[in-house]
Coordinates of C-alpha atoms in Angstrom, one line a residue:
Chain T
M1 CA 121.4 95.4 135.2
D2 CA 121.5 95.6 131.5
D3 CA 118.8 96.3 129.3
T4 CA 118.6 92.7 127.3
T5 CA 117.2 90.8 130.7
L6 CA 115.2 94.1 132.5
T7 CA 113.0 93.6 128.5
T8 CA 112.8 89.7 128.6
H9 CA 113.2 89.4 132.9
G10 CA 112.6 92.8 134.3
L11 CA 114.4 93.2 137.9
T12 CA 113.6 93.0 141.2
A13 CA 116.2 94.7 143.9
K14 CA 116.2 94.6 147.3
T15 CA 114.0 93.7 150.2
G16 CA 113.4 94.4 153.0
G17 CA 111.4 98.2 152.2
R18 CA 108.3 98.7 153.4
I19 CA 106.8 100.8 149.6
L20 CA 107.1 98.6 146.8
L21 CA 107.4 100.1 143.7
L22 CA 105.4 97.8 140.7
A23 CA 107.3 98.8 137.2
C24 CA 107.7 98.1 134.2
G25 CA 112.1 97.4 132.8
A26 CA 112.0 100.2 130.3
L27 CA 111.3 102.7 134.1
A28 CA 113.9 100.4 135.9
R29 CA 116.7 103.0 135.9
E30 CA 114.7 106.0 135.8
I31 CA 113.8 105.0 139.1
L32 CA 116.4 103.8 140.9
D33 CA 118.2 107.7 140.4
L34 CA 115.3 109.1 141.7
I35 CA 115.6 106.2 144.8
K36 CA 119.4 107.3 144.8
I37 CA 118.5 110.8 144.8
N38 CA 116.0 111.3 146.6
R39 CA 117.9 108.9 149.4
W40 CA 114.2 107.0 149.4
D41 CA 115.6 103.8 151.5
H42 CA 112.6 102.9 152.0
M43 CA 111.5 101.9 148.7
D44 CA 112.1 98.3 147.0
L45 CA 112.4 98.2 143.2
H46 CA 110.5 95.3 141.0
C47 CA 109.8 94.7 137.9
L48 CA 108.0 93.1 135.0
P49 CA 109.6 92.3 131.8
A50 CA 109.8 95.7 130.2
I51 CA 109.4 93.7 126.6
L52 CA 104.9 93.3 128.1
H53 CA 105.5 96.8 126.2
V54 CA 104.9 95.6 122.9
Y55 CA 101.8 93.8 124.1
P56 CA 99.9 95.9 126.3
D57 CA 96.9 93.6 126.1
R58 CA 99.1 91.0 128.7
I59 CA 100.0 94.2 131.5
P60 CA 96.9 94.5 133.8
D61 CA 97.3 90.8 134.6
A62 CA 100.8 90.6 135.1
V63 CA 100.8 92.9 137.4
D64 CA 97.1 91.3 139.0
Q65 CA 100.4 88.7 139.5
A66 CA 102.7 90.6 140.8
I67 CA 99.7 92.9 142.9
T68 CA 98.8 89.2 144.7
K69 CA 102.6 87.7 145.2
H70 CA 103.9 91.0 147.0
R71 CA 100.9 91.9 148.5
A72 CA 102.0 90.8 151.8
A73 CA 105.7 91.6 152.2
Y74 CA 105.1 95.6 152.2
D75 CA 102.7 98.4 153.7
D76 CA 101.9 99.5 149.8
I77 CA 102.5 99.3 146.7
F78 CA 102.5 101.8 144.1
V79 CA 102.0 100.7 139.8
V80 CA 104.5 102.5 138.1
Y81 CA 102.8 102.5 134.9
A82 CA 101.2 104.6 133.4
D83 CA 97.3 103.6 131.8
C84 CA 100.2 101.7 128.8
G85 CA 97.3 100.6 125.9
T86 CA 95.3 98.7 128.5
G87 CA 92.0 100.5 127.4
G88 CA 91.4 101.8 131.3
L89 CA 92.4 97.9 132.4
L90 CA 95.7 98.2 134.1
Q91 CA 93.3 101.0 136.6
Q92 CA 90.7 98.8 137.1
V93 CA 93.5 95.6 138.7
C94 CA 94.9 98.6 140.7
D95 CA 91.3 99.8 141.9
A96 CA 90.5 95.9 142.7
H97 CA 93.6 95.7 144.8
D98 CA 93.6 99.4 146.1
V99 CA 96.7 100.5 144.8
K100 CA 97.8 103.8 142.8
M101 CA 99.5 105.0 139.7
V102 CA 101.4 106.9 137.4
A103 CA 98.5 109.1 136.3
G104 CA 98.6 109.7 132.0
P105 CA 98.2 107.4 129.1
H106 CA 101.6 106.2 128.1
C107 CA 105.7 107.5 129.4
Y108 CA 106.3 109.4 126.4
S109 CA 103.2 111.7 128.0
F110 CA 104.5 112.0 132.1
F111 CA 107.6 111.8 130.7
E112 CA 107.8 115.3 129.0
G113 CA 104.5 116.1 131.5
N114 CA 101.0 115.1 131.3
T115 CA 99.4 118.4 130.7
A116 CA 102.1 119.9 127.9
F117 CA 101.8 116.5 126.3
A118 CA 98.5 116.7 126.2
A119 CA 98.4 120.3 125.0
Q120 CA 100.1 118.9 121.9
D121 CA 98.7 118.2 119.0
E122 CA 102.2 115.5 117.5
V123 CA 99.5 112.8 116.1
T124 CA 102.0 111.2 113.2
A125 CA 105.0 111.6 116.1
F126 CA 106.4 108.4 116.7
Y127 CA 108.4 108.7 120.0
L128 CA 111.0 107.1 121.7
T129 CA 112.7 107.6 125.8
D130 CA 116.4 106.5 126.7
F131 CA 115.7 102.8 127.4
L132 CA 113.6 102.5 123.7
V133 CA 117.2 104.2 121.8
R134 CA 119.2 101.5 123.7
Q135 CA 116.7 98.4 122.7
F136 CA 115.2 99.4 119.1
D137 CA 115.9 96.6 117.7
A138 CA 113.9 94.9 120.1
F139 CA 111.1 96.7 120.2
V140 CA 110.9 97.9 117.3
I141 CA 112.6 96.4 114.3
K142 CA 112.5 92.9 115.4
P143 CA 108.3 93.0 117.0
L144 CA 107.1 95.1 112.8
G145 CA 109.6 92.4 111.6
L146 CA 111.8 94.7 109.8
D147 CA 115.1 93.4 110.1
R148 CA 113.9 89.9 108.2
H149 CA 111.2 92.3 106.1
P150 CA 112.0 96.1 105.5
D151 CA 110.1 96.6 102.7
L152 CA 107.2 96.9 105.0
R153 CA 108.6 99.3 106.6
D154 CA 106.7 102.1 104.5
M155 CA 103.4 100.0 105.3
Y156 CA 103.9 100.0 109.8
F157 CA 105.5 104.0 109.3
G158 CA 104.7 106.0 106.1
N159 CA 101.7 107.7 107.9
Y160 CA 104.5 109.5 110.6
T161 CA 106.1 112.9 110.5
K162 CA 108.7 112.1 112.2
L163 CA 110.1 110.2 115.0
V164 CA 111.2 112.1 118.8
Y165 CA 113.5 111.3 121.2
Q166 CA 112.2 112.4 125.3
S167 CA 116.1 111.3 126.2
Q168 CA 116.0 111.4 130.5
T169 CA 120.2 111.6 130.3
K170 CA 121.7 114.0 127.9
D171 CA 123.9 111.7 126.7
E172 CA 125.6 112.4 123.0
G173 CA 125.7 109.1 121.9
L174 CA 122.2 108.0 122.5
I175 CA 121.4 110.8 120.6
A176 CA 123.4 110.1 117.0
L177 CA 121.8 106.9 117.8
A178 CA 118.4 108.0 117.6
Q179 CA 119.2 110.1 115.1
T180 CA 120.0 106.6 113.2
H181 CA 117.5 105.8 113.9
A182 CA 114.7 107.7 112.8
A183 CA 117.1 107.7 109.1
R184 CA 116.4 104.3 108.9
L185 CA 112.3 104.8 109.0
G186 CA 112.2 107.0 106.8
L187 CA 111.4 110.4 109.7
A188 CA 112.5 113.3 110.9
F189 CA 113.9 113.5 113.9
E190 CA 113.2 116.1 116.9
H191 CA 115.0 116.0 120.2
R192 CA 113.1 117.5 123.0
H193 CA 114.9 117.4 126.4
T194 CA 112.6 115.3 129.3
G195 CA 114.0 114.4 132.1
Y196 CA 112.4 112.4 134.4
G197 CA 109.0 114.7 133.3
D198 CA 105.8 114.1 135.6
L199 CA 107.8 110.8 136.7
A200 CA 109.5 112.1 139.2
T201 CA 106.2 114.1 140.6
A202 CA 104.6 110.9 140.9
L203 CA 107.3 109.2 142.8
S204 CA 107.7 111.6 145.3
D205 CA 103.9 111.8 146.3
Q206 CA 104.1 108.5 147.6
A207 CA 108.0 109.1 149.0
Chain N
M1 CA 109.9 78.9 101.0
S2 CA 111.8 75.3 99.8
D3 CA 113.8 75.5 97.0
E4 CA 111.5 72.6 96.0
E5 CA 108.4 75.7 95.7
D6 CA 111.5 77.3 93.4
D7 CA 110.4 75.1 90.6
I8 CA 107.4 75.3 90.5
I9 CA 105.4 76.3 86.7
L10 CA 102.4 77.8 87.6
S11 CA 102.0 77.5 84.0
E12 CA 101.9 74.2 83.7
L13 CA 99.3 73.7 87.3
N14 CA 96.5 72.2 86.7
D15 CA 93.5 74.9 87.4
E16 CA 93.2 73.3 91.1
D17 CA 96.3 72.7 91.8
L18 CA 96.9 76.1 90.6
V19 CA 94.3 77.7 93.0
A20 CA 95.7 75.6 96.2
Q21 CA 99.8 77.2 94.7
M22 CA 98.2 80.8 94.9
F23 CA 97.1 79.9 98.7
D24 CA 100.5 78.8 99.5
D25 CA 101.9 82.2 97.6
L26 CA 99.6 84.0 99.0
Y27 CA 100.9 83.1 102.4
D28 CA 103.3 83.6 102.0
G29 CA 104.2 86.4 100.3
L30 CA 105.1 86.1 97.7
K31 CA 103.7 89.6 94.8
E32 CA 105.0 88.3 92.2
E33 CA 103.7 85.3 91.8
I34 CA 100.0 85.5 92.8
E35 CA 100.6 88.5 90.2
E36 CA 101.2 85.1 87.6
G37 CA 98.1 83.1 89.2
V38 CA 96.1 85.3 88.0
N39 CA 97.0 86.4 84.7
I40 CA 97.2 82.4 83.7
L41 CA 93.7 82.3 85.3
L42 CA 92.7 85.0 83.1
E43 CA 94.0 83.9 80.0
R44 CA 92.2 79.8 80.7
G45 CA 88.1 81.7 81.5
W46 CA 88.0 82.1 84.8
Q47 CA 85.7 84.9 86.1
P48 CA 87.9 87.9 87.7
Y49 CA 84.7 87.2 90.5
D50 CA 85.8 84.3 90.5
I51 CA 89.9 84.1 91.0
L52 CA 89.1 87.3 93.1
T53 CA 86.8 84.7 95.6
K54 CA 87.9 80.7 95.0
A55 CA 92.3 82.1 94.3
L56 CA 92.8 85.2 96.8
V57 CA 90.5 86.1 99.5
G58 CA 89.8 81.9 99.6
G59 CA 93.6 81.9 100.7
M60 CA 94.0 85.2 102.3
T61 CA 90.4 83.9 104.9
I62 CA 93.2 80.8 106.0
V63 CA 95.9 83.9 106.8
G64 CA 93.7 85.3 109.1
H65 CA 92.7 81.7 110.8
D66 CA 96.2 81.7 111.2
F67 CA 96.3 85.4 112.2
R68 CA 94.0 85.0 114.8
D69 CA 95.1 81.8 116.1
G70 CA 98.3 83.0 116.4
I71 CA 99.9 80.9 114.0
L72 CA 100.7 84.0 111.6
F73 CA 102.3 87.8 113.2
V74 CA 101.5 91.1 112.1
P75 CA 104.5 91.1 109.6
E76 CA 103.4 87.8 107.7
V77 CA 99.5 89.1 106.7
L78 CA 101.1 92.7 105.5
L79 CA 103.4 90.3 103.2
A80 CA 100.1 88.6 102.6
A81 CA 97.9 91.3 101.8
N82 CA 100.2 93.1 99.8
A83 CA 100.2 90.1 97.2
M84 CA 97.0 89.9 97.7
K85 CA 96.8 93.7 96.5
G86 CA 98.6 92.8 93.6
G87 CA 96.6 90.2 92.8
M88 CA 93.7 92.6 92.8
S89 CA 94.8 95.4 91.0
I90 CA 94.9 93.7 87.6
L91 CA 90.8 91.9 88.6
K92 CA 89.1 95.5 89.7
P93 CA 89.0 97.2 86.6
L94 CA 88.0 93.8 85.3
L95 CA 85.2 92.4 88.1
A96 CA 83.6 96.4 87.3
E97 CA 83.6 95.3 83.6
T98 CA 82.0 91.9 83.7
G99 CA 79.5 93.4 86.8
A100 CA 80.5 91.4 90.1
P101 CA 78.2 91.0 92.3
R102 CA 77.8 93.8 94.5
V103 CA 76.5 93.4 98.3
G104 CA 76.8 96.3 100.2
K105 CA 78.3 100.1 100.5
M106 CA 81.0 101.2 103.3
V107 CA 82.1 103.9 104.1
I108 CA 85.5 103.7 106.3
G109 CA 88.2 105.9 108.1
T110 CA 90.4 106.2 110.8
V111 CA 88.7 108.3 113.7
K112 CA 91.0 111.5 114.7
G113 CA 94.8 111.7 116.3
D114 CA 94.4 107.9 114.5
I115 CA 97.3 108.0 111.7
H116 CA 97.4 103.9 112.3
D117 CA 95.4 101.8 109.1
I118 CA 97.1 99.2 108.9
G119 CA 93.9 96.5 110.2
K120 CA 91.6 99.9 108.9
N121 CA 93.4 98.5 105.3
L122 CA 92.9 95.0 106.0
V123 CA 89.5 95.2 106.6
S124 CA 88.3 97.2 103.3
M125 CA 90.3 94.8 101.1
M126 CA 88.4 92.0 102.8
M127 CA 85.5 94.3 102.1
E128 CA 86.0 95.0 98.8
G129 CA 87.3 90.9 98.3
A130 CA 83.3 90.4 100.1
G131 CA 82.1 91.9 97.4
F132 CA 81.6 95.3 98.6
E133 CA 82.3 98.7 97.8
V134 CA 84.3 100.7 100.2
V135 CA 84.8 104.3 99.9
D136 CA 88.0 105.0 102.3
L137 CA 88.5 108.3 103.4
G138 CA 92.0 106.9 105.0
I139 CA 93.5 108.5 108.4
N140 CA 92.6 111.1 111.3
N141 CA 88.4 112.0 110.4
P142 CA 87.6 114.8 112.6
V143 CA 82.8 113.6 112.4
E144 CA 82.2 115.4 110.1
N145 CA 84.7 113.6 107.5
Y146 CA 81.9 110.0 108.7
M147 CA 78.8 113.3 108.3
E148 CA 79.5 114.1 105.4
A149 CA 80.4 110.7 103.2
L150 CA 76.9 109.4 105.0
K151 CA 75.5 111.8 103.4
E152 CA 77.5 111.9 100.2
E153 CA 77.7 108.2 99.3
Q154 CA 74.8 106.7 101.6
P155 CA 76.9 102.9 102.4
D156 CA 75.4 100.0 104.1
I157 CA 77.6 100.6 107.3
L158 CA 80.3 103.4 108.4
G159 CA 83.0 101.3 109.4
M160 CA 85.5 103.3 113.1
S161 CA 89.2 101.8 113.7
A162 CA 91.0 102.9 116.3
L163 CA 94.7 101.6 117.2
L164 CA 95.1 104.1 120.3
T165 CA 93.5 104.0 123.1
T166 CA 93.6 107.4 123.5
T167 CA 91.7 107.5 120.2
M168 CA 89.0 105.3 120.3
P169 CA 86.7 107.7 122.8
Y170 CA 86.2 109.5 119.5
M171 CA 84.8 106.5 118.4
K172 CA 81.2 107.5 120.8
V173 CA 81.7 111.1 119.7
V174 CA 81.1 110.5 115.8
I175 CA 78.0 107.6 117.0
D176 CA 76.2 110.4 119.6
T177 CA 76.8 113.2 117.2
M178 CA 74.7 110.1 114.3
V179 CA 72.2 110.1 116.8
E180 CA 71.4 114.2 117.4
E181 CA 70.9 114.7 113.6
G182 CA 68.7 111.8 113.5
V183 CA 70.2 109.3 111.3
R184 CA 71.4 107.2 113.5
D185 CA 69.5 103.7 113.0
D186 CA 70.5 104.5 109.5
Y187 CA 73.3 102.3 109.6
T188 CA 75.1 99.8 110.4
V189 CA 78.1 100.7 112.9
L190 CA 80.8 98.5 112.5
V191 CA 83.9 99.2 114.7
G192 CA 87.3 98.0 115.2
G193 CA 90.8 98.3 116.7
A194 CA 93.8 96.9 118.4
P195 CA 92.8 97.3 122.0
L196 CA 88.8 97.5 121.9
N197 CA 86.4 94.8 122.8
E198 CA 83.0 93.4 122.2
E199 CA 82.1 96.0 125.9
F200 CA 83.4 98.8 124.3
G201 CA 81.1 98.5 121.3
K202 CA 78.3 98.3 123.2
A203 CA 79.1 100.9 125.5
I204 CA 79.7 103.5 123.0
G205 CA 76.5 102.7 121.0
A206 CA 77.6 101.1 117.7
D207 CA 76.7 97.5 116.6
A208 CA 79.1 94.6 116.2
Y209 CA 83.4 94.9 117.7
C210 CA 85.1 92.9 115.0
R211 CA 88.1 91.8 116.4
D212 CA 90.0 91.6 112.9
A213 CA 89.0 91.5 109.3
A214 CA 87.5 88.4 108.4
V215 CA 85.4 88.0 111.4
A216 CA 84.6 92.0 109.6
V217 CA 83.3 90.8 106.4
E218 CA 81.1 88.3 107.9
T219 CA 79.7 90.2 110.0
A220 CA 78.9 93.2 107.8
K221 CA 78.0 90.2 105.7
T222 CA 75.6 89.0 108.3
F223 CA 73.9 93.0 108.8
M224 CA 73.7 93.1 105.3
A225 CA 70.7 89.3 105.0
R226 CA 68.9 90.8 108.0
K227 CA 68.6 94.2 106.3
H228 CA 67.3 92.7 103.2
N229 CA 65.2 90.4 105.4
Q230 CA 63.6 93.7 106.8
G231 CA 63.3 95.0 103.1
V232 CA 61.5 91.5 102.4
T233 CA 58.7 91.2 105.4
A234 CA 58.1 95.1 105.6

């Protein structure tokens, strides 16, 4: 399992379980880790390409098609996306299929814990998770054209004040890498270790 | 840009070719070339308003269409906008001196909790290019900012922008406050931003949802014409 494949193609893990976790590719490592730790052998994982994060308008249709495709093979499907910029459209898809999804506006919120995140007043913070720190070029630099036009940086990030790295794992190498990303964007750096936050409880509720 | 185009000397082109070249330069986001083109046209006696509408807005409209059609993407549009901004910075003081036509007045800002202003800035620039006076409230505006600006500036149009699904519902807070204070019908309310759609615009009580800057300009013009006609028939 490499990050580039998760970004562009997603992942199909083992089959034959009772419950399918239909997830964003950016969450694959965390979900597989939770499955392993908790011995949720009855849960299979299918991830959509993580790059959909950059095109949230495409998420509802992609999830809709995946649910339709896998529905017959499972007792239940749990969608491991939050709203993720779909403006409620993903919730409508899930409701139409009578399946549940993760609560909250996005992964930054549920990793931090939705209640704690909502209580924070951080409108000028730009967030990265473990996956996004590793895939920074694919998710930030290239889609925004900063590889070709670095001079556009302040038009995109001029109103931000800090980059917050929400770490799921404790990895000094990733912290150092996140710091270089902050410097590249001209932002102050803050590291908060969140672990898996509400993701762990959301999956536990389905297990 | 090709080597052949690098050799083009703008001052040697006739007016028609120069404007066509400025369209290309705007499309390619070449700020210095746009500034040079604007200065050449001024030296040739063009009116600032004509340069703005025929060279800059004309070129930016093509950029807008290609963005809408998926040919250009955000980085290219930003570069084009930056180039247009360079040209407008030369023209703006001259437009004020020469008394360019004024189509209407707009107050615009991103809503509370939202700091993403790329779309809002594009709309502001295109509205100015279309002859609107624009009062830009900037980012992260609570309802009080909008209400105060409406009272002080007496615009024709209020524009609100949001990029986040978590902040876009705040537009309804502003419109509801306008209703409560009995001023909603005094203004045309236009809303825009990536996660919005027409259905959302209707649901919150806006007059129109504008998909992009070009649509915002056309919609604003339509409402101004309607207002003008109502004034004539009233």
